[in-house]
Structure formats: structure tokens, C-alpha cells
Amino acid sequence: MPIYRLSIVILKNKINFNRGDDVKKVITYGTFDLFHEGHYKLLERAKALGDYLIVGVTSEEFDRSRGKLNVVDSLVTRIENVKKSGFADEIIVEEVQGQKFRDIKKYNVDIFTVGSDWTGKFDYLSEFCEVVYLERTKDISSTELRNSSHPILRMGIIGTGRIASRFIPESHLVSGISVTSVYNPKKTSADAFAEKWDLNSYSEENGFDEFLSCVDCVYIATPHQFHYDYAMKAMKAGKHVLCEKPITLTKRETEELYDFAEEHNLVIMEGIKTAFCPGFNKLISMACSGKIGTVRNIEACFTKLENPKSRELTDTEYGGSFTELASYTLLPIIKLFGTDYEEVRFDSIKNEKGIDIFTKAYFRYKSGMATATCGLGVKSEGQLIISGTNGYILAESPWWKTSYFEVRYEDPNNIEKYSEVFLKFGLRYELSDFVSAINGNKKNDIKLTKKESVAIAGIIEEFMKTKNQ
Ligand code: C2G
């Protein structure tokens, strides 16, 4: 039996009412980690919806199962904090998926409520009670409520494309950070994104500096060529940076960013999601363990057919399959063989605009060889094969979202199978390491080092030099 069951005191106000009385019961749920202003205001408004408020606080086990990362406070502390708010008449523990529906029936609940970040997700409960989504609190900067040992980091997003939209729901599953603002030079784009995700909107009109002054860190999700300028400006304003891949398109710029971060005690991380997910890390450890002998060959392939009208296939300067996908395919090569290759060669198939729709990079190392294959206009089987003197590792597509791989040997009956979770878009892993790094835990260094990031940018730079030849 988990210890918390013995130690928590579940609060229950002694309100005398019988079923049939006009008592309106409201229920809400949450992790309530690092209890902050957003939680307080949510509970305050939840209580105001009725007469009796039941709060379901998630158990550690339940949070793990739904992929919530970085939860800092214990269940006991989180319950204590909800209790201290003074709004809860009863506190229960949410332990399993599907419990909400049972609680609503069990406690004869009239209203289920939760923040607007969940809009639509709990509509199915409206069959049993009223469902109310309360507006999420955008700014949670109140020093009164911020826990000083673990302040909630306020994050701003730069860019409003597809990846930015995927990032927001993922960020809700990482504790200790809250996306509060968005920046896009174009006001209409910034406003539309802000409206959709309940954020403060910044554009050229109210200024990038204003945007930076309201956040502690940024996530850069713009087209590649703008990464360097935004990252440098953000760091010059003292902000930590998580930047989409490729962090820059040159070795020098990437080095400059990391050097600046080091000199100013800031965190900069390149968001190659694969590097941070548990399955890929397990795969790399397995390859390094000696299980398959000495690694001699790596074949990494990632192809994704794009719309020929897309930015990726029309931007003659920065588009193409290699700039778009090489961060993934180069990752296992650089991780396992290192950055000291003897030779790299590129071969591409180009479209009528001269943009590469399919590229192979061939590497020669002292101890082995490798190919990184990327395609936006040619489809292939996207596999990762790591060949050793004793056996090989095979990870099928989509290996860049590693959830399964096999270790195989000469004997075809001897196959070892490994599975790991990769939740939804998998952006929560890099974000969770980013938060840990800002809070002083350097463990993510091992997952993607400065040297590796610089080497990947250097190879992309080499490729870009050969593009017009
Ligand atoms: N909240 C808010 N404003 C914030 C942050 C959170 O209004 N800036 C709300 C959330 O929408 C939620 C509650 O506060 O209603 C608790 O938030 P979390 O602790 O993050 O819990 P959450 O992961 O949203 O769990 O079963 C669990 C529930 O589905 C909600």
C-alpha cells in the first residue's frame, strides 16, 4: 500500500445537508503541483459555481500513467495546498482513468468544472452533469503565490506554426512551466494563436522587447533561418532558450549561441525531440553496451512526403529534405560514432526549383561507416539499423519517436524486443529536461551535448555549401 494513503488527511467539511436539499455540488480535478495563482483562481471560481466543492487531486501513479512529467510536490503537499486555499469542502484522490464519471455519480455532482486548457475534452461528462470550462489564468507571476524554491517558469513562444500548436498541449503536461505569451511579427497571426490557446499576444506592434520582458524563457518555433537572431536576442535579455531543430544552419552560429549561454549562465537547448525521449535513450545505451559487439555501420532514414507547394519544397535557400530532417538522421550517427568523421559526401535528387527532395549523406569514420537518408519528395522505409560485429539493432519507422526496437543476432530465432512509452507528440520530454536544466539539474547534457549540436549544424552547413554545385 503506498505510504501516502496512511498519511494524508482527506478534508471533509461538516456541512449538514440531505439529498434533495438545494445544495449545488461542484467537482474539479488537478495535480496542483507548485500551487500557484492559476490554481487558486480556478478553485475560487469553481467554488463560486455552487455550494459545495469537491477537489480531486491526482495521485502520483495516475500522473505517471497520463504522462505528466516533472511533478515536484508529493501528494500530501499538493493536498495540503488545496486545503490551504480554503475553497475545498472535500478533497479526494484521483487515481485512475474513468474515475471522474464514477465520482460524479457517487457524489451526486451537479457541475463538473476544469480550466479552459481542457475545453472539449470532458464534454462526454455532460450526459451526467453540467460541464463548465473556466478561463485559464494567463499570467501566474504573482510573487505572493509563487513558490520561491521552484518558481513557475513563464515561457513565451516565438512562431505560430504547426509545431507551436503541438507544443502547447504538451507543455500542460510538464510541471513547473507555463506558456503565457506568444510572439509573431504579424499581429493577425499572433492574435489568432493567442486567442486559440489563451495567451498574451505580441507582434511587431507591441514589440519583441515587451514580449521578452514578460517571460523567463522562450521556445523558438520559427523557420530555421530566424533561429539564431531570436535566440541571441532572447539570451541578451537574460532568457533561457529552447530552440526547434536545426538550432542554426552553421557551426559558427551554433557555437556562438552555446558559448553565450555558458558565459551568461543561461540554458540553451536544441529541441530534437528524439534525443530526449526515453526509448531512443534506451536504444543508444543498448548500442553502447557491447550487446551487438562493435558498431560498424549505421543507416538512418526518415522520409515524409510534403505538399510540393509547402515552404519546405519551395524555399530555394532554406528548404529541402536535408535541412528539414537531417537533425533526426544525423543524431544516432553523431551519438554513436562521434563528431570526428574522416569524410562526408552528399548525393541529392532535386526538384525543378533545384531543392533537394531526397538526400543521402555518406560518412566514413575510422571505425565504421554511416548513411543519413532524408526525403520530402521520395518515400522510403524509414528505418534505423545499427550494425555491430555481434548483431544489429533494428528500429522501424517512426524510430524518431522511439517506442519499440529489436536487437537481432545471427540466429533469426534470437530476437530481443524492447518497448518504451512515447507520449503523443513527444515534445514534453525535451521541455521537461529544459525545466530541470534551468532549475540546476544538468542531466540533459548527456542527452544532447553542445558538441553534438554543433556537429549536426556543421554537417548541415557542409551540405548547404554543396547544394548549388
Ligand atoms: N489552471 C488554470 N490556470 C493555469 C494553470 C492551471 O486555470 N495557469 C487550472 C487547470 O486548467 C486545471 C487546474 O488549474 O483546471 C489544475 O491544473 P493542473 O494542476 O495543471 O492539473 P491538470 O493537469 O490540468 O489536471 O484529471 C486531472 C484534470 O484533468 C486536470
Coordinates of C-alpha atoms and ligand atoms in Angstrom, one line a residue:
M1 CA 0.0 0.0 0.0
P2 CA 1.5 3.4 -0.9
I3 CA 2.6 5.4 2.1
Y4 CA 0.5 8.5 1.2
R5 CA -2.6 6.5 1.9
L6 CA -1.6 6.3 5.5
S7 CA -0.5 9.9 6.0
I8 CA -3.0 12.1 4.1
V9 CA -5.9 13.6 5.8
I10 CA -8.8 14.0 3.5
L11 CA -10.7 17.1 4.2
K12 CA -14.4 17.0 4.6
N13 CA -16.4 19.9 5.8
K14 CA -19.2 19.1 8.2
I15 CA -22.0 20.7 6.2
N16 CA -25.3 19.2 7.1
F17 CA -27.4 18.7 4.0
N18 CA -29.5 15.9 2.8
R19 CA -30.0 14.8 -0.8
G20 CA -32.9 16.8 -2.1
D21 CA -31.7 20.0 -0.4
D22 CA -30.9 22.7 -2.8
V23 CA -27.2 22.2 -2.4
K24 CA -25.3 22.6 -5.6
K25 CA -22.3 20.3 -5.7
V26 CA -19.3 21.1 -7.9
I27 CA -16.3 18.9 -8.6
T28 CA -12.9 19.7 -10.2
Y29 CA -9.6 17.9 -10.6
G30 CA -6.0 18.7 -11.0
T31 CA -2.4 17.9 -10.0
F32 CA -2.0 21.3 -8.2
D33 CA 1.8 21.0 -8.3
L34 CA 3.8 24.0 -7.1
F35 CA 0.4 25.6 -6.2
H36 CA 0.1 28.9 -7.9
E37 CA -2.2 31.8 -8.8
G38 CA -3.8 29.8 -11.7
H39 CA -4.8 27.0 -9.3
Y40 CA -6.1 29.4 -6.7
K41 CA -8.3 31.4 -9.1
L42 CA -9.6 28.1 -10.6
L43 CA -10.7 26.8 -7.2
E44 CA -12.1 30.2 -6.2
R45 CA -14.3 30.3 -9.3
A46 CA -15.2 26.6 -9.0
K47 CA -16.4 27.1 -5.5
A48 CA -18.5 30.1 -6.6
L49 CA -20.3 27.9 -9.1
G50 CA -22.1 26.1 -6.3
D51 CA -22.4 25.5 -2.6
Y52 CA -20.1 22.5 -2.0
L53 CA -16.7 22.0 -3.8
I54 CA -15.1 18.6 -4.2
V55 CA -11.5 18.7 -5.4
G56 CA -9.9 15.6 -6.9
V57 CA -6.1 15.7 -6.5
T58 CA -4.2 13.3 -8.8
S59 CA -2.2 10.5 -7.4
E60 CA 1.5 10.2 -8.4
E61 CA 0.7 6.9 -10.1
F62 CA -2.2 8.5 -12.1
D63 CA 0.0 11.4 -13.2
R64 CA 2.7 9.0 -14.4
S65 CA 0.1 7.0 -16.3
R66 CA -1.2 10.1 -18.1
G67 CA 2.4 11.2 -18.9
K68 CA 2.6 14.2 -16.7
L69 CA 6.3 15.0 -16.1
N70 CA 8.4 16.8 -13.5
V71 CA 5.8 16.8 -10.8
V72 CA 7.7 18.2 -7.8
D73 CA 5.4 18.2 -4.8
S74 CA 4.2 15.0 -3.1
L75 CA 0.5 14.1 -3.0
V76 CA 0.4 15.1 0.7
T77 CA 1.9 18.6 -0.1
R78 CA -0.5 19.1 -3.0
I79 CA -3.5 18.2 -0.9
E80 CA -2.3 20.5 1.9
N81 CA -2.0 23.4 -0.6
V82 CA -5.5 22.8 -2.0
K83 CA -6.7 22.7 1.6
K84 CA -5.0 25.9 2.5
S85 CA -6.8 27.7 -0.4
G86 CA -9.9 27.4 1.8
F87 CA -12.2 26.7 -1.1
A88 CA -12.4 22.9 -0.9
D89 CA -15.2 21.3 1.1
E90 CA -14.0 17.8 0.3
I91 CA -10.7 16.5 -1.1
I92 CA -10.5 13.2 -2.8
V93 CA -7.7 11.5 -4.7
E94 CA -8.0 10.8 -8.4
E95 CA -6.3 7.5 -9.1
V96 CA -7.5 6.1 -12.3
Q97 CA -8.7 7.0 -15.8
G98 CA -12.5 6.9 -15.8
Q99 CA -12.8 7.9 -12.2
K100 CA -14.4 11.3 -13.0
F101 CA -17.6 9.7 -14.3
R102 CA -17.8 7.4 -11.3
D103 CA -17.2 10.3 -8.8
I104 CA -19.9 12.4 -10.4
K105 CA -22.5 9.6 -9.8
K106 CA -21.1 8.7 -6.4
Y107 CA -21.2 12.3 -5.0
N108 CA -24.3 13.4 -6.9
V109 CA -22.4 16.1 -8.5
D110 CA -24.3 19.0 -10.3
I111 CA -21.3 20.7 -12.1
F112 CA -18.0 19.4 -13.3
T113 CA -15.5 22.2 -14.0
V114 CA -11.9 22.5 -15.1
G115 CA -9.7 25.1 -16.8
S116 CA -10.2 26.1 -20.5
D117 CA -7.0 24.3 -21.5
W118 CA -9.2 21.3 -21.4
T119 CA -12.1 22.7 -23.5
G120 CA -14.0 20.0 -25.3
K121 CA -12.1 17.2 -23.6
F122 CA -14.7 16.5 -20.9
D123 CA -17.8 17.2 -23.0
Y124 CA -18.7 13.5 -22.6
L125 CA -19.5 14.1 -18.9
S126 CA -22.4 16.5 -19.9
E127 CA -24.6 13.4 -20.1
F128 CA -24.3 13.2 -16.3
C129 CA -23.9 16.8 -15.1
E130 CA -23.3 20.3 -16.3
V131 CA -19.7 20.8 -17.7
V132 CA -18.2 24.3 -17.2
Y133 CA -14.7 25.3 -18.6
L134 CA -13.3 28.2 -16.7
E135 CA -10.9 30.5 -18.4
R136 CA -7.3 29.5 -17.7
T137 CA -5.2 32.2 -15.9
K138 CA -2.7 33.6 -18.4
D139 CA -0.3 35.2 -16.0
I140 CA 0.8 33.4 -13.0
S141 CA 3.6 35.7 -11.9
S142 CA 2.2 36.7 -8.6
T143 CA 5.2 36.6 -6.2
E144 CA 2.8 36.0 -3.3
L145 CA 1.8 32.7 -4.6
R146 CA 5.0 31.6 -6.4
N147 CA 6.9 29.0 -4.6
S148 CA 10.3 30.6 -4.2
S149 CA 12.3 27.3 -4.3
H150 CA 10.6 26.2 -7.5
P151 CA 9.2 29.3 -9.3
I152 CA 6.9 28.6 -12.2
L153 CA 8.8 29.5 -15.3
R154 CA 6.9 31.7 -17.7
M155 CA 7.5 30.7 -21.2
G156 CA 6.9 32.7 -24.4
I157 CA 6.6 31.0 -27.8
I158 CA 8.1 32.6 -30.9
G159 CA 6.3 31.4 -34.0
T160 CA 2.8 30.2 -34.5
G161 CA 3.1 27.2 -36.9
R162 CA 2.1 23.6 -36.6
I163 CA 4.8 22.7 -34.1
A164 CA 3.9 25.6 -31.9
S165 CA 0.3 24.3 -31.7
R166 CA 1.5 20.9 -30.8
F167 CA 3.8 22.3 -28.1
I168 CA 1.1 24.0 -26.1
P169 CA -0.9 20.9 -25.0
E170 CA 2.4 19.1 -24.4
S171 CA 3.5 22.0 -22.1
H172 CA 0.4 21.5 -19.9
L173 CA 1.8 18.1 -19.0
V174 CA 5.1 19.4 -17.7
S175 CA 5.1 20.8 -14.2
G176 CA 6.9 24.0 -13.3
I177 CA 6.4 25.8 -16.5
S178 CA 3.6 27.8 -18.1
V179 CA 3.3 29.1 -21.6
T180 CA 2.0 32.6 -21.1
S181 CA 2.7 34.6 -24.3
V182 CA 3.2 34.3 -28.0
Y183 CA 5.2 36.4 -30.5
N184 CA 4.7 36.6 -34.2
P185 CA 5.8 39.7 -36.1
K186 CA 2.4 39.6 -37.9
K187 CA -0.3 40.8 -35.5
T188 CA -3.1 38.8 -37.0
S189 CA -1.2 35.6 -36.7
A190 CA -0.1 36.3 -33.1
D191 CA -3.7 37.3 -32.1
A192 CA -5.3 34.2 -33.7
F193 CA -2.8 31.9 -31.9
A194 CA -3.2 33.7 -28.6
E195 CA -7.0 33.5 -28.8
K196 CA -6.9 29.8 -29.5
W197 CA -4.5 29.0 -26.7
D198 CA -5.4 31.7 -24.1
L199 CA -2.1 33.5 -24.3
N200 CA -0.9 37.1 -24.3
S201 CA -0.3 38.3 -27.8
Y202 CA 2.8 40.2 -29.0
S203 CA 3.7 41.3 -32.5
E204 CA 5.8 44.0 -34.2
E205 CA 3.1 46.4 -33.0
N206 CA 3.7 46.0 -29.2
G207 CA 7.3 44.8 -29.6
F208 CA 9.6 41.8 -29.2
D209 CA 11.3 43.5 -26.2
E210 CA 7.9 43.8 -24.4
F211 CA 7.3 40.2 -25.1
L212 CA 10.7 39.2 -23.6
S213 CA 10.1 41.3 -20.6
C214 CA 7.1 39.2 -19.6
V215 CA 8.7 35.8 -19.7
D216 CA 11.6 33.8 -18.2
C217 CA 12.3 31.6 -21.2
V218 CA 11.4 31.1 -24.8
Y219 CA 10.6 28.3 -27.2
I220 CA 11.6 29.2 -30.8
A221 CA 9.4 27.6 -33.4
T222 CA 10.0 29.8 -36.4
P223 CA 11.5 28.8 -39.8
H224 CA 15.2 27.7 -39.4
Q225 CA 16.9 30.9 -40.7
F226 CA 15.4 33.1 -37.9
H227 CA 16.5 30.9 -35.0
Y228 CA 19.9 32.5 -34.4
D229 CA 18.6 36.1 -34.2
Y230 CA 15.7 35.3 -31.9
A231 CA 17.9 33.0 -29.7
M232 CA 20.6 35.7 -29.4
K233 CA 18.1 38.5 -28.7
A234 CA 16.4 36.4 -26.0
M235 CA 19.6 35.5 -24.3
K236 CA 20.8 39.0 -24.4
A237 CA 17.7 39.8 -22.4
G238 CA 18.6 37.1 -19.9
K239 CA 16.1 34.5 -21.1
H240 CA 16.7 30.7 -21.4
V241 CA 16.2 29.3 -24.9
L242 CA 14.7 26.1 -26.2
C243 CA 15.0 26.1 -29.9
E244 CA 13.5 23.9 -32.6
K245 CA 15.9 21.9 -34.7
P246 CA 18.1 22.7 -36.6
I247 CA 19.2 25.2 -34.0
T248 CA 21.1 27.1 -36.7
L249 CA 22.4 26.3 -40.1
T250 CA 26.1 26.9 -39.4
K251 CA 28.7 25.6 -37.0
R252 CA 29.9 29.1 -36.0
E253 CA 26.4 30.4 -35.1
T254 CA 25.6 27.3 -33.1
E255 CA 28.9 27.6 -31.2
E256 CA 28.2 31.3 -30.6
L257 CA 24.8 30.6 -29.1
Y258 CA 26.1 27.9 -26.7
D259 CA 29.2 30.0 -25.8
F260 CA 26.9 33.0 -25.0
A261 CA 24.7 30.8 -22.9
E262 CA 27.6 29.4 -20.9
E263 CA 29.1 32.8 -20.3
H264 CA 25.8 34.2 -19.1
N265 CA 24.7 31.2 -17.1
L266 CA 21.7 30.5 -19.3
V267 CA 20.3 27.3 -20.6
I268 CA 20.1 26.8 -24.4
M269 CA 18.8 23.5 -25.8
E270 CA 18.2 22.3 -29.3
G271 CA 14.7 20.6 -29.4
I272 CA 15.5 17.4 -31.3
K273 CA 12.7 15.5 -29.6
T274 CA 14.2 12.1 -30.4
A275 CA 17.3 13.0 -28.3
F276 CA 15.2 13.4 -25.2
C277 CA 12.7 10.6 -25.4
P278 CA 13.2 7.5 -23.2
G279 CA 13.0 4.9 -26.0
F280 CA 15.8 6.5 -28.1
N281 CA 18.0 6.8 -25.0
K282 CA 17.4 3.1 -24.2
L283 CA 18.3 2.2 -27.8
I284 CA 21.6 4.2 -27.7
S285 CA 22.5 2.7 -24.3
M286 CA 21.9 -0.8 -25.8
A287 CA 24.1 0.0 -28.8
C288 CA 26.8 1.2 -26.5
S289 CA 26.5 -1.7 -24.1
G290 CA 28.6 -4.2 -26.3
K291 CA 25.5 -6.4 -26.8
I292 CA 25.8 -6.1 -30.6
G293 CA 29.6 -6.0 -30.5
T294 CA 31.5 -3.1 -32.0
V295 CA 29.2 -0.8 -34.0
R296 CA 30.4 -0.7 -37.7
N297 CA 27.6 0.7 -39.7
I298 CA 24.6 2.9 -39.1
E299 CA 21.7 3.5 -41.6
A300 CA 19.2 6.2 -40.5
C301 CA 16.4 7.0 -42.8
F302 CA 13.5 9.5 -42.4
T303 CA 11.2 10.4 -45.3
K304 CA 7.9 12.3 -45.2
L305 CA 6.1 13.3 -48.3
E306 CA 5.4 17.0 -48.3
N307 CA 3.0 19.1 -50.3
P308 CA 5.0 20.4 -53.3
K309 CA 3.6 23.9 -52.5
S310 CA 4.9 23.8 -48.9
R311 CA 7.6 26.1 -47.6
E312 CA 9.9 23.1 -47.3
L313 CA 9.7 22.4 -51.1
T314 CA 9.5 25.9 -52.4
D315 CA 12.1 27.9 -50.3
T316 CA 15.1 27.6 -52.6
E317 CA 17.5 28.9 -49.9
Y318 CA 16.5 27.1 -46.7
G319 CA 14.0 24.4 -47.9
G320 CA 14.7 20.8 -48.8
S321 CA 14.8 17.4 -47.2
F322 CA 18.2 17.7 -45.6
T323 CA 17.7 21.0 -43.7
E324 CA 14.3 19.7 -42.6
L325 CA 15.1 16.2 -41.5
A326 CA 18.8 15.7 -41.1
S327 CA 18.7 16.6 -37.4
Y328 CA 17.0 13.3 -36.8
T329 CA 19.0 11.1 -39.1
L330 CA 22.4 12.6 -38.0
L331 CA 21.5 12.1 -34.3
P332 CA 22.3 8.4 -33.9
I333 CA 25.3 8.7 -36.1
I334 CA 26.9 11.5 -34.1
K335 CA 25.8 9.9 -30.8
L336 CA 27.4 6.5 -31.6
F337 CA 30.4 7.4 -33.9
G338 CA 31.1 10.9 -32.5
T339 CA 31.9 14.1 -34.3
D340 CA 35.3 13.1 -35.9
Y341 CA 34.3 11.7 -39.2
E342 CA 37.0 11.4 -41.8
E343 CA 34.8 12.1 -44.7
V344 CA 31.2 13.1 -45.5
R345 CA 29.7 13.1 -49.0
F346 CA 26.2 14.1 -50.2
D347 CA 24.1 13.0 -53.0
S348 CA 20.7 14.5 -53.8
I349 CA 17.7 14.3 -56.1
K350 CA 16.3 17.8 -56.8
N351 CA 13.0 19.2 -57.9
E352 CA 12.6 21.7 -60.8
K353 CA 13.4 24.6 -58.4
G354 CA 16.7 22.9 -57.5
I355 CA 15.6 22.0 -54.0
D356 CA 16.6 18.6 -52.7
I357 CA 13.7 16.2 -52.4
F358 CA 15.8 13.3 -51.4
T359 CA 19.4 13.3 -50.0
K360 CA 21.9 10.8 -48.8
A361 CA 24.8 11.7 -46.7
Y362 CA 27.6 9.1 -46.6
F363 CA 30.0 9.1 -43.7
R364 CA 33.4 7.4 -43.3
Y365 CA 34.7 7.1 -39.8
K366 CA 37.9 5.3 -38.7
S367 CA 35.9 2.5 -37.2
G368 CA 32.9 2.3 -39.4
M369 CA 30.5 3.9 -41.9
A370 CA 27.1 5.5 -41.9
T371 CA 24.3 6.9 -44.1
A372 CA 21.8 9.5 -43.3
T373 CA 18.9 9.5 -45.7
C374 CA 16.2 12.2 -45.8
G375 CA 13.2 12.6 -48.2
L376 CA 10.4 15.0 -48.6
G377 CA 9.6 14.1 -52.2
V378 CA 10.6 10.4 -52.3
K379 CA 9.1 7.9 -49.9
S380 CA 11.1 5.0 -48.4
E381 CA 11.1 2.7 -45.5
G382 CA 12.2 4.9 -42.6
Q383 CA 14.4 2.6 -40.5
L384 CA 17.3 2.9 -38.2
I385 CA 19.7 0.0 -38.4
I386 CA 22.8 -0.1 -36.2
S387 CA 25.1 -3.0 -37.3
G388 CA 27.7 -4.5 -35.0
T389 CA 30.2 -7.3 -35.0
N390 CA 27.8 -9.4 -32.9
G391 CA 24.3 -8.4 -34.1
Y392 CA 22.2 -5.4 -35.0
I393 CA 19.5 -3.1 -33.7
L394 CA 16.5 -2.5 -35.9
A395 CA 14.1 0.3 -35.1
E396 CA 11.2 0.6 -37.6
S397 CA 9.6 3.8 -38.7
P398 CA 8.8 6.0 -36.8
W399 CA 12.1 5.3 -35.0
W400 CA 12.5 9.1 -34.4
K401 CA 9.6 8.7 -32.0
T402 CA 11.2 5.6 -30.5
S403 CA 8.7 3.3 -28.8
Y404 CA 9.9 -0.1 -30.0
F405 CA 13.1 -1.7 -31.3
E406 CA 14.7 -5.1 -31.6
V407 CA 18.1 -6.5 -31.1
R408 CA 18.8 -9.3 -33.5
Y409 CA 21.6 -11.8 -34.0
E410 CA 22.9 -14.4 -36.5
D411 CA 20.3 -16.8 -35.1
P412 CA 17.0 -15.5 -36.5
N413 CA 15.1 -17.1 -33.6
N414 CA 17.0 -15.0 -31.1
I415 CA 15.2 -11.6 -31.2
E416 CA 15.2 -9.3 -28.1
K417 CA 12.3 -6.9 -28.1
Y418 CA 12.3 -3.5 -26.3
S419 CA 9.3 -1.1 -25.8
E420 CA 9.2 2.3 -24.2
V421 CA 6.5 4.9 -24.0
F422 CA 6.5 7.8 -26.4
L423 CA 3.5 10.0 -25.5
K424 CA 1.6 12.0 -28.0
F425 CA 3.9 14.4 -29.9
G426 CA 6.8 13.7 -27.6
L427 CA 7.7 17.4 -27.0
R428 CA 7.1 17.1 -23.3
Y429 CA 10.5 15.2 -22.9
E430 CA 12.7 18.0 -24.1
L431 CA 10.6 20.6 -22.2
S432 CA 10.9 18.6 -19.0
D433 CA 14.7 18.4 -19.4
F434 CA 14.7 22.1 -20.2
V435 CA 12.9 22.9 -16.9
S436 CA 15.3 20.6 -15.0
A437 CA 18.3 22.3 -16.6
I438 CA 17.0 25.8 -15.7
N439 CA 16.4 24.5 -12.1
G440 CA 20.1 23.5 -11.9
N441 CA 20.0 19.9 -13.0
K442 CA 22.4 19.3 -15.8
K443 CA 21.4 15.8 -16.6
N444 CA 20.1 16.7 -20.0
D445 CA 23.7 17.5 -21.1
I446 CA 24.1 13.8 -21.7
K447 CA 21.1 13.6 -23.9
L448 CA 22.2 16.2 -26.4
T449 CA 25.6 17.9 -25.8
K450 CA 26.9 21.2 -27.2
K451 CA 29.4 19.2 -29.2
E452 CA 26.7 17.1 -30.8
S453 CA 24.5 20.1 -31.6
V454 CA 27.5 22.0 -33.1
A455 CA 28.5 18.9 -35.2
I456 CA 25.0 18.5 -36.6
A457 CA 24.8 22.2 -37.6
G458 CA 28.3 21.8 -39.1
I459 CA 27.1 18.9 -41.3
I460 CA 24.0 20.8 -42.4
E461 CA 26.3 23.7 -43.3
E462 CA 28.6 21.4 -45.3
F463 CA 25.5 20.1 -47.2
M464 CA 24.3 23.7 -47.9
K465 CA 27.7 24.6 -49.4
T466 CA 27.4 21.7 -51.9
K467 CA 23.8 22.5 -52.8
N468 CA 24.5 24.6 -55.8
Q469 CA 27.3 22.6 -57.2
Ligands
C2G1 N1 -5.2 26.1 -14.3 C1 -5.6 27.4 -14.6 N2 -4.7 28.3 -15.0 C2 -3.4 28.0 -15.0 C3 -2.9 26.7 -14.7 C4 -3.9 25.8 -14.4 O1 -6.8 27.8 -14.6 N3 -2.5 28.9 -15.4 C5 -6.2 25.1 -14.0 C6 -6.3 23.9 -14.9 O2 -7.0 24.2 -16.1 C7 -6.9 22.9 -14.0 C8 -6.5 23.2 -12.6 O3 -6.0 24.6 -12.7 O4 -8.3 23.0 -14.1 C9 -5.4 22.3 -12.1 O5 -4.3 22.4 -13.1 P1 -3.2 21.2 -13.1 O6 -2.7 21.1 -11.7 O7 -2.2 21.6 -14.2 O8 -4.0 19.9 -13.4 P2 -4.4 19.3 -14.8 O9 -3.2 18.6 -15.4 O10 -5.0 20.4 -15.6 O11 -5.5 18.2 -14.4 O12 -7.6 14.8 -14.0 C10 -6.9 15.9 -13.9 C11 -7.6 17.1 -14.5 O13 -8.0 16.6 -15.8 C12 -6.8 18.4 -14.7

